[in-house]
Short mmCIF file of N, CA and C in Angstrom, two decimals:
data_model
loop_
_atom_site.label_atom_id
_atom_site.label_comp_id
_atom_site.label_asym_id
_atom_site.label_seq_id
_atom_site.Cartn_x
_atom_site.Cartn_y
_atom_site.Cartn_z
N LEU A 215 98.57 111.08 108.75
CA LEU A 215 97.73 110.42 109.69
C LEU A 215 96.53 111.49 110.18
N LYS A 216 96.74 112.65 110.06
CA LYS A 216 95.46 113.55 110.40
C LYS A 216 94.30 113.13 109.74
N ASN A 217 94.51 113.12 108.42
CA ASN A 217 93.35 112.76 107.24
C ASN A 217 92.71 111.64 107.90
N ALA A 218 93.56 110.46 108.23
CA ALA A 218 92.95 109.27 108.59
C ALA A 218 92.15 109.39 109.69
N ARG A 219 92.33 110.47 110.82
CA ARG A 219 91.60 110.47 111.87
C ARG A 219 90.39 111.38 111.57
N GLU A 220 90.43 112.21 110.66
CA GLU A 220 89.20 113.01 110.22
C GLU A 220 88.22 112.08 109.43
N LEU A 221 88.96 111.38 108.49
CA LEU A 221 87.94 110.10 108.05
C LEU A 221 87.43 109.29 108.82
N VAL A 222 87.96 108.75 109.85
CA VAL A 222 87.33 107.86 110.63
C VAL A 222 86.29 108.74 111.55
N SER A 223 86.28 109.76 111.81
CA SER A 223 85.23 110.52 112.41
C SER A 223 83.96 110.61 111.71
N THR A 224 84.24 110.53 110.26
CA THR A 224 82.89 110.80 109.35
C THR A 224 82.39 109.22 108.96
N MET A 225 83.09 108.37 109.35
CA MET A 225 82.83 106.97 108.62
C MET A 225 81.56 106.28 109.64
N GLN A 226 80.96 105.67 108.99
CA GLN A 226 80.07 104.46 109.77
C GLN A 226 80.72 103.12 109.69
N PHE A 227 80.90 102.76 111.10
CA PHE A 227 81.46 101.23 111.18
C PHE A 227 80.44 100.33 111.80
N GLU A 228 80.58 99.17 110.70
CA GLU A 228 79.47 98.18 111.11
C GLU A 228 80.07 97.15 112.15
N ASP A 229 79.19 96.56 112.92
CA ASP A 229 79.71 95.58 114.01
C ASP A 229 80.27 94.38 113.12
N GLY A 230 81.64 94.02 113.05
CA GLY A 230 82.20 93.28 112.10
C GLY A 230 82.46 92.10 112.99
N ASP A 231 82.43 90.73 112.42
CA ASP A 231 82.64 89.44 112.97
C ASP A 231 83.98 88.99 112.31
N SER A 232 85.01 88.84 112.83
CA SER A 232 86.15 88.05 112.40
C SER A 232 85.87 86.70 112.51
N GLU A 233 86.98 86.17 112.12
CA GLU A 233 87.10 84.54 112.13
C GLU A 233 86.83 84.16 113.46
N GLY A 234 87.33 84.67 114.26
CA GLY A 234 87.15 84.33 115.90
C GLY A 234 85.93 84.51 116.50
N GLY A 235 84.84 85.25 115.54
CA GLY A 235 83.58 85.44 116.26
C GLY A 235 83.39 86.51 117.02
N ASP A 236 84.44 87.14 117.31
CA ASP A 236 84.50 88.77 118.33
C ASP A 236 84.10 89.79 117.37
N SER A 237 83.78 90.85 118.08
CA SER A 237 83.32 91.94 117.50
C SER A 237 84.42 92.78 116.81
N SER A 238 85.53 92.41 116.67
CA SER A 238 86.79 93.06 116.14
C SER A 238 86.76 93.16 114.54
N ASP A 239 87.12 94.09 114.01
CA ASP A 239 87.52 94.34 112.57
C ASP A 239 88.77 94.44 112.15
N LEU A 240 89.74 94.09 112.84
CA LEU A 240 91.17 94.24 112.75
C LEU A 240 91.53 93.42 111.62
N HIS A 241 90.52 92.03 111.45
CA HIS A 241 91.01 91.40 110.33
C HIS A 241 90.93 92.30 108.92
N LYS A 242 90.33 93.22 108.78
CA LYS A 242 90.05 94.15 107.36
C LYS A 242 91.63 94.68 107.24
N LEU A 243 92.30 94.74 108.06
CA LEU A 243 93.78 95.59 108.08
C LEU A 243 94.88 94.45 107.53
N PHE A 244 95.68 94.71 106.73
CA PHE A 244 96.72 93.90 106.27
C PHE A 244 97.81 94.02 107.24
N LEU A 245 97.71 93.06 108.41
CA LEU A 245 98.76 92.82 109.38
C LEU A 245 99.24 91.78 109.59
N ARG A 246 100.15 91.39 110.12
CA ARG A 246 100.65 89.91 110.84
C ARG A 246 99.57 89.60 111.86
N SER A 247 99.52 88.21 111.95
CA SER A 247 98.44 87.82 112.88
C SER A 247 99.02 87.96 114.44
N ASP A 248 100.29 88.21 114.77
CA ASP A 248 100.82 88.25 115.89
C ASP A 248 100.65 89.84 116.28
N ILE A 249 100.57 90.58 115.50
CA ILE A 249 100.30 92.22 115.50
C ILE A 249 98.91 92.36 116.10
N ARG A 250 97.85 91.68 115.05
CA ARG A 250 96.38 91.70 115.59
C ARG A 250 95.96 91.14 116.82
N GLU A 251 96.69 89.96 117.12
CA GLU A 251 96.60 89.42 118.57
C GLU A 251 97.06 90.15 119.77
N SER A 252 98.09 90.87 119.46
CA SER A 252 98.45 91.93 120.44
C SER A 252 97.63 93.18 120.68
N LEU A 253 97.36 93.39 119.44
CA LEU A 253 96.51 94.75 119.70
C LEU A 253 94.91 94.13 120.45
N LYS A 254 94.41 93.00 120.25
CA LYS A 254 93.28 92.51 120.61
C LYS A 254 93.52 92.56 122.20
N ARG A 255 94.79 91.88 122.59
CA ARG A 255 94.88 91.78 124.05
C ARG A 255 95.17 92.99 124.50
N ALA A 256 95.73 94.26 123.98
CA ALA A 256 95.62 95.43 124.75
C ALA A 256 94.57 96.17 124.64
N GLY A 257 93.25 95.55 124.06
CA GLY A 257 92.23 96.33 123.85
C GLY A 257 91.54 96.86 122.68
N TYR A 258 92.41 97.13 122.07
CA TYR A 258 92.25 97.57 120.72
C TYR A 258 91.52 96.66 119.72
N LEU A 259 90.12 96.99 119.50
CA LEU A 259 89.54 95.71 118.74
C LEU A 259 88.65 96.26 117.38
N THR A 260 88.95 97.61 117.26
CA THR A 260 88.28 98.07 116.03
C THR A 260 89.41 99.15 115.36
N ILE A 261 88.97 99.09 114.05
CA ILE A 261 89.96 100.32 113.44
C ILE A 261 89.72 101.45 113.73
N GLN A 262 88.30 102.00 114.25
CA GLN A 262 88.23 103.14 114.69
C GLN A 262 89.07 103.43 115.99
N GLU A 263 89.18 102.42 116.99
CA GLU A 263 89.96 102.47 118.15
C GLU A 263 91.75 102.87 117.82
N LEU A 264 91.93 102.04 116.78
CA LEU A 264 93.20 102.23 116.33
C LEU A 264 93.68 103.55 115.64
N ALA A 265 92.64 104.12 114.91
CA ALA A 265 92.98 105.45 114.23
C ALA A 265 93.05 106.50 115.10
N ILE A 266 92.26 106.41 116.49
CA ILE A 266 92.48 107.62 117.16
C ILE A 266 93.59 107.38 118.55
N ALA A 267 94.12 106.36 118.58
CA ALA A 267 95.16 105.82 119.50
C ALA A 267 96.44 106.70 119.06
N ASP A 268 97.10 107.02 119.94
CA ASP A 268 98.37 107.95 119.49
C ASP A 268 99.54 106.64 119.61
N ASP A 269 100.68 107.12 119.10
CA ASP A 269 101.71 106.27 118.64
C ASP A 269 102.42 105.82 120.05
N GLU A 270 102.52 106.74 121.29
CA GLU A 270 103.11 106.45 122.40
C GLU A 270 102.26 105.04 123.09
N ALA A 271 100.97 105.19 123.15
CA ALA A 271 100.20 104.26 123.44
C ALA A 271 100.28 102.76 122.72
N LEU A 272 100.52 103.08 121.46
CA LEU A 272 100.61 101.88 120.73
C LEU A 272 102.02 101.31 121.11
N GLY A 273 102.92 102.13 121.14
CA GLY A 273 104.27 101.49 121.39
C GLY A 273 104.56 100.82 122.84
N LEU A 274 103.48 100.89 123.81
CA LEU A 274 103.47 100.19 124.92
C LEU A 274 103.04 99.04 125.06
N ILE A 275 102.51 98.45 123.83
CA ILE A 275 101.33 97.27 123.78
C ILE A 275 102.78 96.15 123.93
N ASP A 276 102.11 95.09 124.68
CA ASP A 276 103.18 94.06 125.07
C ASP A 276 103.10 93.05 123.98
N GLY A 277 104.34 92.66 123.51
CA GLY A 277 104.48 91.87 122.20
C GLY A 277 105.02 92.81 121.14
N PHE A 278 104.65 94.29 121.17
CA PHE A 278 105.23 95.15 119.91
C PHE A 278 106.82 95.13 120.03
N GLU A 279 107.32 94.94 118.71
CA GLU A 279 108.59 95.31 118.45
C GLU A 279 108.93 96.45 117.81
N GLY A 280 110.10 97.05 117.78
CA GLY A 280 110.46 98.17 116.96
C GLY A 280 110.10 98.06 115.66
N GLY A 281 109.29 99.09 114.66
CA GLY A 281 108.62 99.15 113.63
C GLY A 281 107.18 98.59 113.71
N ASP A 282 106.71 97.91 114.80
CA ASP A 282 105.29 97.28 114.79
C ASP A 282 104.21 98.60 114.75
N VAL A 283 104.57 99.86 115.45
CA VAL A 283 103.59 100.88 115.27
C VAL A 283 103.75 101.36 113.90
N GLU A 284 104.67 101.58 113.13
CA GLU A 284 104.81 101.97 111.94
C GLU A 284 104.00 101.18 110.94
N LEU A 285 103.86 99.84 111.34
CA LEU A 285 103.17 98.82 110.33
C LEU A 285 101.54 98.98 110.70
N VAL A 286 101.33 99.18 111.92
CA VAL A 286 99.95 99.48 112.06
C VAL A 286 99.54 100.80 111.30
N ARG A 287 100.42 101.99 111.63
CA ARG A 287 99.83 103.08 110.86
C ARG A 287 99.82 102.84 109.33
N ASP A 288 100.58 102.24 108.57
CA ASP A 288 100.73 101.91 107.27
C ASP A 288 99.41 101.28 107.10
N ALA A 289 99.19 100.19 107.60
CA ALA A 289 97.79 99.31 107.64
C ALA A 289 96.76 100.10 107.49
N LEU A 290 96.55 101.17 108.46
CA LEU A 290 95.40 102.08 108.57
C LEU A 290 95.27 102.94 107.36
N GLU A 291 96.68 103.63 107.14
CA GLU A 291 96.54 104.62 105.96
C GLU A 291 95.97 103.96 104.70
N ASN A 292 96.52 102.74 104.66
CA ASN A 292 95.92 101.71 103.25
C ASN A 292 94.72 101.61 103.45
N PHE A 293 94.20 101.22 104.44
CA PHE A 293 92.73 100.97 104.64
C PHE A 293 91.81 101.92 104.41
N PHE A 294 92.20 103.14 104.86
CA PHE A 294 91.47 104.32 104.70
C PHE A 294 91.50 104.81 103.26
N LYS A 295 92.70 104.70 102.56
CA LYS A 295 92.84 104.87 101.18
C LYS A 295 92.01 104.28 100.24
N SER A 296 91.94 102.86 100.62
CA SER A 296 90.99 102.05 99.83
C SER A 296 89.42 102.31 100.28
N SER A 297 89.27 102.80 101.40
CA SER A 297 87.85 102.99 101.60
C SER A 297 87.27 104.40 101.38
N ALA A 298 88.22 105.32 100.98
CA ALA A 298 87.59 106.55 101.03
C ALA A 298 86.96 106.71 99.58
N PRO A 299 85.85 107.70 99.74
CA PRO A 299 84.97 107.89 98.34
C PRO A 299 85.83 108.52 97.53
N LYS A 300 85.44 107.85 96.13
CA LYS A 300 86.42 108.53 94.96
C LYS A 300 85.41 109.50 94.14
#
């Protein structure tokens, strides 16, 4: 995950609009909708914010169950792999 944090520090992020019309870009991650909603309620609205968050903070999110932090990390890793320059 260190590489994902390094990559996010070099990437330019656009202001995205999700289906809800907010400024979240979490819809770009392959995650269950309940996980995305829990993240938004906890104040994580962007992929960049998730990439720099630590596992302990994510584990404290109301509504998260065992394994949800790992699902978020996997989704971030897959996103950055697909977004990385080739």
